[in-house]
Coordinates of C-alpha atoms in Angstrom, one line a residue:
Chain T
M1 CA 0.0 0.0 0.0
S2 CA 1.1 3.5 -0.8
E3 CA 1.6 6.2 1.9
L4 CA 0.7 9.8 1.5
I5 CA 3.8 11.9 2.3
G6 CA 3.0 15.3 1.0
E7 CA 0.3 17.6 -0.4
E8 CA 0.4 21.0 -2.2
I9 CA -2.3 23.2 -3.8
K10 CA -1.0 24.0 -7.3
Y11 CA -3.9 26.0 -8.6
Q12 CA -7.2 27.4 -7.4
G13 CA -10.0 28.2 -9.9
P14 CA -13.7 28.9 -9.8
R15 CA -14.6 25.4 -11.2
F16 CA -11.8 23.2 -9.7
D17 CA -8.5 23.3 -7.9
V18 CA -5.4 21.4 -8.7
V19 CA -4.0 19.5 -5.7
R20 CA -0.7 17.6 -5.9
K21 CA -0.3 14.6 -3.6
I22 CA 3.0 12.8 -3.2
F23 CA 2.9 9.1 -2.3
K24 CA 5.6 6.5 -1.5
N25 CA 5.3 2.8 -2.2
E26 CA 7.9 0.0 -1.6
K27 CA 9.8 1.1 -4.8
I28 CA 9.5 4.8 -5.4
E29 CA 8.0 8.2 -4.6
Y30 CA 5.4 9.3 -7.1
I31 CA 2.9 12.1 -7.6
R32 CA -0.8 12.4 -8.5
D33 CA -2.2 15.7 -9.7
I34 CA -5.9 15.9 -8.8
A35 CA -8.5 18.2 -10.4
Q36 CA -10.5 18.7 -7.2
T37 CA -14.1 19.6 -7.7
K38 CA -17.5 19.5 -5.9
D39 CA -19.7 16.6 -6.8
A40 CA -22.5 16.9 -9.4
V41 CA -26.0 15.7 -9.9
V42 CA -27.7 14.4 -13.1
V43 CA -31.4 14.2 -13.4
I44 CA -33.4 11.9 -15.8
P45 CA -36.8 13.7 -16.0
I46 CA -39.5 11.3 -17.3
T47 CA -42.9 12.7 -18.5
E48 CA -46.2 10.8 -18.1
N49 CA -45.9 9.9 -21.8
N50 CA -42.6 8.1 -21.1
E51 CA -40.5 10.7 -22.7
I52 CA -37.1 11.9 -21.4
I53 CA -36.3 15.6 -21.2
F54 CA -32.9 16.7 -22.5
V55 CA -31.2 20.0 -22.9
K56 CA -29.2 20.9 -26.0
Q57 CA -26.1 22.6 -24.9
T58 CA -23.0 24.3 -26.4
R59 CA -20.0 22.9 -24.5
E60 CA -17.1 25.3 -24.9
V61 CA -14.8 22.9 -23.0
V62 CA -15.0 20.3 -25.8
G63 CA -16.1 22.6 -28.6
E64 CA -19.2 20.6 -29.4
E65 CA -23.0 20.8 -29.2
T66 CA -24.3 18.1 -26.9
L67 CA -27.7 16.6 -26.0
E68 CA -27.5 16.2 -22.2
L69 CA -29.7 15.6 -19.2
P70 CA -30.2 18.4 -16.8
A71 CA -27.2 18.5 -14.4
G72 CA -25.0 20.7 -12.3
I73 CA -22.8 21.2 -9.3
I74 CA -24.1 20.2 -5.8
E75 CA -23.4 23.3 -3.7
E76 CA -21.7 23.2 -0.3
G77 CA -24.1 21.7 2.2
E78 CA -26.8 21.2 -0.4
D79 CA -28.8 17.9 -0.4
N80 CA -28.3 15.9 -3.6
K81 CA -32.0 15.7 -4.4
V82 CA -32.5 19.4 -3.7
A83 CA -29.7 20.2 -6.1
G84 CA -31.2 17.9 -8.7
L85 CA -34.6 19.6 -8.4
R86 CA -33.0 23.0 -8.6
E87 CA -31.0 22.2 -11.7
L88 CA -34.0 20.6 -13.4
K89 CA -36.1 23.7 -12.7
E90 CA -33.3 26.2 -13.8
E91 CA -32.4 24.3 -17.0
T92 CA -35.7 23.0 -18.2
G93 CA -38.4 24.9 -16.3
Y94 CA -39.9 21.7 -14.9
I95 CA -40.8 21.1 -11.3
A96 CA -40.7 17.5 -10.2
N97 CA -43.0 16.1 -7.5
S98 CA -41.0 12.9 -7.2
I99 CA -37.2 12.3 -7.3
E100 CA -35.5 8.9 -6.7
F101 CA -31.9 7.7 -6.5
L102 CA -30.7 5.7 -9.6
T103 CA -26.9 5.3 -9.4
E104 CA -23.6 7.1 -8.7
A105 CA -20.1 7.0 -10.3
Y106 CA -16.7 8.8 -10.3
A107 CA -16.2 10.7 -13.6
S108 CA -12.6 9.8 -14.2
C109 CA -10.8 8.6 -11.0
G110 CA -7.3 8.7 -12.4
F111 CA -7.2 12.5 -12.2
T112 CA -10.3 14.0 -10.7
N113 CA -12.4 13.3 -7.5
E114 CA -15.6 14.4 -9.3
K115 CA -18.5 12.1 -8.4
L116 CA -21.9 12.2 -10.1
Y117 CA -25.1 11.2 -8.5
Y118 CA -28.0 10.2 -10.7
Y119 CA -31.7 10.7 -10.0
V120 CA -35.0 9.9 -11.8
A121 CA -37.5 12.7 -11.6
K122 CA -41.3 12.2 -12.2
D123 CA -44.6 13.9 -11.8
L124 CA -43.4 16.9 -13.7
V125 CA -45.2 20.3 -13.9
L126 CA -43.9 23.0 -16.3
D127 CA -43.0 26.3 -14.7
K128 CA -40.3 28.8 -15.8
Q129 CA -36.7 28.2 -16.9
Q130 CA -34.1 30.3 -15.1
L131 CA -30.8 30.1 -17.0
D132 CA -27.6 31.5 -15.7
E133 CA -26.1 34.4 -17.7
D134 CA -23.3 32.2 -18.9
E135 CA -25.6 29.2 -19.5
T136 CA -25.3 27.7 -23.0
I137 CA -28.5 25.7 -23.2
T138 CA -30.2 26.5 -26.4
E139 CA -33.2 24.1 -26.4
V140 CA -35.2 21.7 -24.3
I141 CA -36.1 18.5 -26.1
K142 CA -38.3 15.5 -25.2
I143 CA -37.4 12.1 -26.7
P144 CA -39.4 8.8 -26.1
A145 CA -37.5 6.5 -23.7
E146 CA -37.4 3.6 -26.2
K147 CA -35.9 5.9 -28.8
C148 CA -33.2 7.1 -26.3
I149 CA -32.0 3.5 -25.9
E150 CA -31.7 3.2 -29.7
M151 CA -29.7 6.4 -29.7
V152 CA -27.4 5.2 -26.9
K153 CA -26.8 2.0 -29.0
N154 CA -25.9 4.1 -32.0
N155 CA -23.4 6.2 -29.9
E156 CA -25.5 9.4 -30.4
F157 CA -24.9 10.7 -26.9
K158 CA -21.5 12.2 -26.4
T159 CA -21.3 12.5 -22.7
A160 CA -20.6 9.8 -20.0
S161 CA -23.4 11.1 -17.9
A162 CA -26.1 10.7 -20.6
N163 CA -24.9 7.2 -21.3
I164 CA -24.8 6.1 -17.7
A165 CA -28.1 7.6 -16.8
L166 CA -30.0 6.2 -19.8
L167 CA -28.4 2.7 -19.5
H168 CA -29.1 2.4 -15.8
Y169 CA -32.6 3.6 -16.3
Y170 CA -33.1 1.0 -19.0
L171 CA -31.6 -1.8 -16.9
K172 CA -33.8 -0.9 -13.9
Y173 CA -37.1 0.1 -15.5
M174 CA -37.3 -0.8 -19.1
K175 CA -35.8 -4.3 -19.5
Chain C
M1 CA -23.4 31.8 -29.9
S2 CA -20.5 32.6 -27.7
E3 CA -17.2 33.9 -29.1
L4 CA -13.8 33.0 -27.8
I5 CA -12.0 36.2 -26.9
G6 CA -9.0 35.0 -24.9
E7 CA -7.0 32.0 -23.7
E8 CA -4.3 31.5 -21.0
I9 CA -2.4 28.5 -19.7
K10 CA -2.9 28.6 -15.9
Y11 CA -1.1 25.4 -14.9
Q12 CA 1.0 22.7 -16.5
G13 CA 1.3 19.3 -14.9
P14 CA 2.3 15.7 -15.9
R15 CA -1.3 14.4 -16.1
F16 CA -3.2 17.5 -17.2
D17 CA -2.9 21.3 -17.8
V18 CA -5.3 24.0 -16.8
V19 CA -6.3 26.3 -19.7
R20 CA -8.6 29.2 -19.1
K21 CA -10.7 30.3 -22.0
I22 CA -12.7 33.6 -22.0
F23 CA -15.9 33.8 -23.9
K24 CA -18.4 36.6 -24.7
N25 CA -22.1 36.1 -25.4
E26 CA -24.8 38.7 -26.0
K27 CA -25.0 39.5 -22.3
I28 CA -21.6 39.0 -20.6
E29 CA -18.0 37.9 -20.7
Y30 CA -17.4 34.6 -18.8
I31 CA -14.6 32.1 -18.3
R32 CA -14.2 28.3 -18.5
D33 CA -11.3 26.6 -16.8
I34 CA -10.5 23.4 -18.6
A35 CA -8.5 20.4 -17.3
Q36 CA -6.8 19.6 -20.6
T37 CA -5.7 16.0 -21.0
K38 CA -4.9 13.4 -23.6
D39 CA -7.7 11.0 -24.5
A40 CA -7.9 7.5 -22.9
V41 CA -8.7 4.0 -23.9
V42 CA -10.8 1.4 -22.0
V43 CA -10.7 -2.3 -22.9
I44 CA -13.3 -4.9 -22.1
P45 CA -11.4 -8.2 -22.3
I46 CA -13.8 -11.2 -22.8
T47 CA -12.5 -14.8 -22.3
E48 CA -13.7 -17.7 -24.3
N49 CA -15.8 -18.7 -21.2
N50 CA -17.6 -15.4 -21.4
E51 CA -15.8 -13.9 -18.4
I52 CA -14.7 -10.2 -18.3
I53 CA -11.2 -9.4 -16.9
F54 CA -10.9 -6.6 -14.4
V55 CA -8.1 -5.1 -12.4
K56 CA -8.4 -4.3 -8.7
Q57 CA -6.8 -0.9 -8.2
T58 CA -6.1 1.5 -5.4
R59 CA -7.1 5.0 -6.6
E60 CA -5.3 7.6 -4.6
V61 CA -7.2 10.4 -6.3
V62 CA -10.5 9.3 -4.8
G63 CA -9.1 7.4 -1.8
E64 CA -10.9 4.1 -2.7
E65 CA -10.2 0.6 -4.0
T66 CA -11.9 0.1 -7.4
L67 CA -12.7 -2.8 -9.7
E68 CA -11.9 -1.4 -13.2
L69 CA -11.4 -2.5 -16.7
P70 CA -7.8 -2.2 -18.1
A71 CA -7.4 1.4 -19.3
G72 CA -4.9 4.2 -19.8
I73 CA -3.8 7.3 -21.7
I74 CA -3.5 7.2 -25.5
E75 CA 0.0 8.5 -26.1
E76 CA 0.7 11.3 -28.7
G77 CA 0.3 9.8 -32.2
E78 CA -0.6 6.3 -30.8
D79 CA -3.5 4.5 -32.5
N80 CA -6.4 3.9 -30.2
K81 CA -6.4 0.1 -30.7
V82 CA -2.6 -0.1 -30.2
A83 CA -3.0 1.8 -26.9
G84 CA -5.8 -0.5 -25.8
L85 CA -3.7 -3.6 -26.6
R86 CA -0.7 -2.1 -24.8
E87 CA -2.7 -1.2 -21.7
L88 CA -4.3 -4.7 -21.6
K89 CA -1.0 -6.4 -21.8
E90 CA 0.7 -4.1 -19.2
E91 CA -2.1 -4.3 -16.7
T92 CA -3.3 -7.9 -17.0
G93 CA -0.6 -9.8 -18.9
Y94 CA -3.1 -10.7 -21.7
I95 CA -2.5 -10.4 -25.4
A96 CA -5.6 -10.0 -27.5
N97 CA -5.8 -11.2 -31.1
S98 CA -9.0 -9.3 -31.8
I99 CA -10.0 -5.8 -30.8
E100 CA -13.2 -4.0 -31.8
F101 CA -14.6 -0.5 -31.2
L102 CA -17.6 -0.4 -28.8
T103 CA -18.3 3.3 -28.0
E104 CA -16.9 6.7 -26.9
A105 CA -17.8 9.4 -24.5
Y106 CA -16.5 12.6 -22.9
A107 CA -15.7 12.0 -19.2
S108 CA -17.2 15.3 -17.9
C109 CA -17.5 18.0 -20.5
G110 CA -18.2 20.9 -18.1
F111 CA -14.6 21.1 -17.1
T112 CA -12.4 18.6 -18.9
N113 CA -11.8 17.6 -22.6
E114 CA -11.0 14.0 -21.7
K115 CA -12.6 11.6 -24.1
L116 CA -12.6 7.8 -23.5
Y117 CA -12.7 5.3 -26.4
Y118 CA -14.0 1.8 -25.5
Y119 CA -12.9 -1.4 -27.2
V120 CA -13.9 -5.1 -26.8
A121 CA -10.9 -7.4 -26.8
K122 CA -11.1 -11.2 -27.6
D123 CA -9.0 -14.2 -28.5
L124 CA -6.9 -13.7 -25.4
V125 CA -3.6 -15.4 -24.6
L126 CA -1.9 -15.0 -21.2
D127 CA 1.6 -13.6 -21.4
K128 CA 3.4 -11.4 -18.7
Q129 CA 2.1 -8.3 -16.8
Q130 CA 4.3 -5.2 -17.0
L131 CA 3.2 -2.8 -14.3
D132 CA 4.6 0.7 -14.1
E133 CA 6.5 1.5 -10.9
D134 CA 3.7 3.8 -9.6
E135 CA 1.0 1.4 -10.8
T136 CA -1.5 0.5 -8.0
I137 CA -3.1 -2.6 -9.5
T138 CA -3.2 -5.3 -6.9
E139 CA -5.1 -8.1 -8.6
V140 CA -6.5 -9.4 -11.9
I141 CA -10.0 -10.8 -11.6
K142 CA -12.3 -12.7 -14.0
I143 CA -16.1 -12.3 -13.5
P144 CA -18.8 -14.0 -15.7
A145 CA -20.4 -11.4 -18.0
E146 CA -23.9 -12.1 -16.7
K147 CA -22.8 -11.5 -13.1
C148 CA -21.1 -8.2 -14.2
I149 CA -24.5 -6.9 -15.3
E150 CA -26.1 -7.8 -12.0
M151 CA -23.2 -6.0 -10.3
V152 CA -23.8 -2.9 -12.5
K153 CA -27.5 -3.0 -11.5
N154 CA -26.5 -3.1 -7.8
N155 CA -24.2 -0.1 -8.3
E156 CA -21.1 -2.2 -7.4
F157 CA -18.8 -0.5 -10.0
K158 CA -17.6 2.9 -8.8
T159 CA -16.3 4.3 -12.0
A160 CA -18.1 5.8 -15.0
S161 CA -15.8 3.8 -17.4
A162 CA -16.8 0.4 -16.0
N163 CA -20.5 1.3 -16.1
I164 CA -20.4 2.6 -19.6
A165 CA -18.3 -0.3 -21.0
L166 CA -20.4 -3.0 -19.4
L167 CA -23.8 -1.5 -20.2
H168 CA -22.8 -0.8 -23.9
Y169 CA -21.5 -4.4 -24.1
Y170 CA -24.7 -5.7 -22.6
L171 CA -26.9 -3.7 -25.0
K172 CA -24.9 -4.7 -28.1
Y173 CA -24.0 -8.4 -27.3
M174 CA -26.0 -9.8 -24.4
K175 CA -29.6 -8.5 -24.8

């Protein structure tokens, strides 16, 4: 087993910090740079017609347009479900009267501690979207659940979070 | 649409850099910090008995032990399949005589450009493991494919990559 022998903050930013940890095993000393972030929540909103609600988004970070589920950072001290309901409302305008845990997973545990928590939201009522000023959501789109699984199979979703959410939902509720 | 109006390297590290990009939309100027990394490859090695080969790993970045598929960085100019075969051999000792594209996905496109490419490896022959000196793999484990899907359903895999690989494999080959 490796032993932690040192730690240093290398960078502090608004979205994530970089923390360098130094470890020692039987053979050598080695480092791990960590993009340290808050956790995030992803919501799969299902309408009574068995459609899933997506947001079309321009992702500057990867230079692509993506079709994603409503999602966002869980703020300090905020309950996961509360964060999910808040992001759903802000990004799509929908209020959910039911929200249920689906799964959780680390985004990429070789270099970031980011963990995503996935929830299914139902009993939806449309209210008003409240986008942030730097929000890049351009459209809210409903797609029948069965069609979503075909789209997953055809590699049409570009993000890990959409793939994980839809496939876990399929395995748990549609199989 | 937002316009890129500036770019600055904030941090350079061995695993990823931090690049700040400044954008302007109709309302405001805003920034995106990007953890800029090389892409990665994930391999699902299937034995002739329909077992999937995993590596048990200590992940310092999240402070947990994980059960993961063989995976690693695609080096500059390296072909994805070659990288997959290399990582498979280094981490598990297996040489694959067949490797086939399964899917691809961005890890977390709100803050990192990391993209993972997934491949299914077959016709396996056991040779010799070649772990890096800072490698934290402690065990190579075979699990029947059907059992893996049960484990996914029970949220037993902690990483996005294992979930995506197994669920896409299930959808494409086991359904």
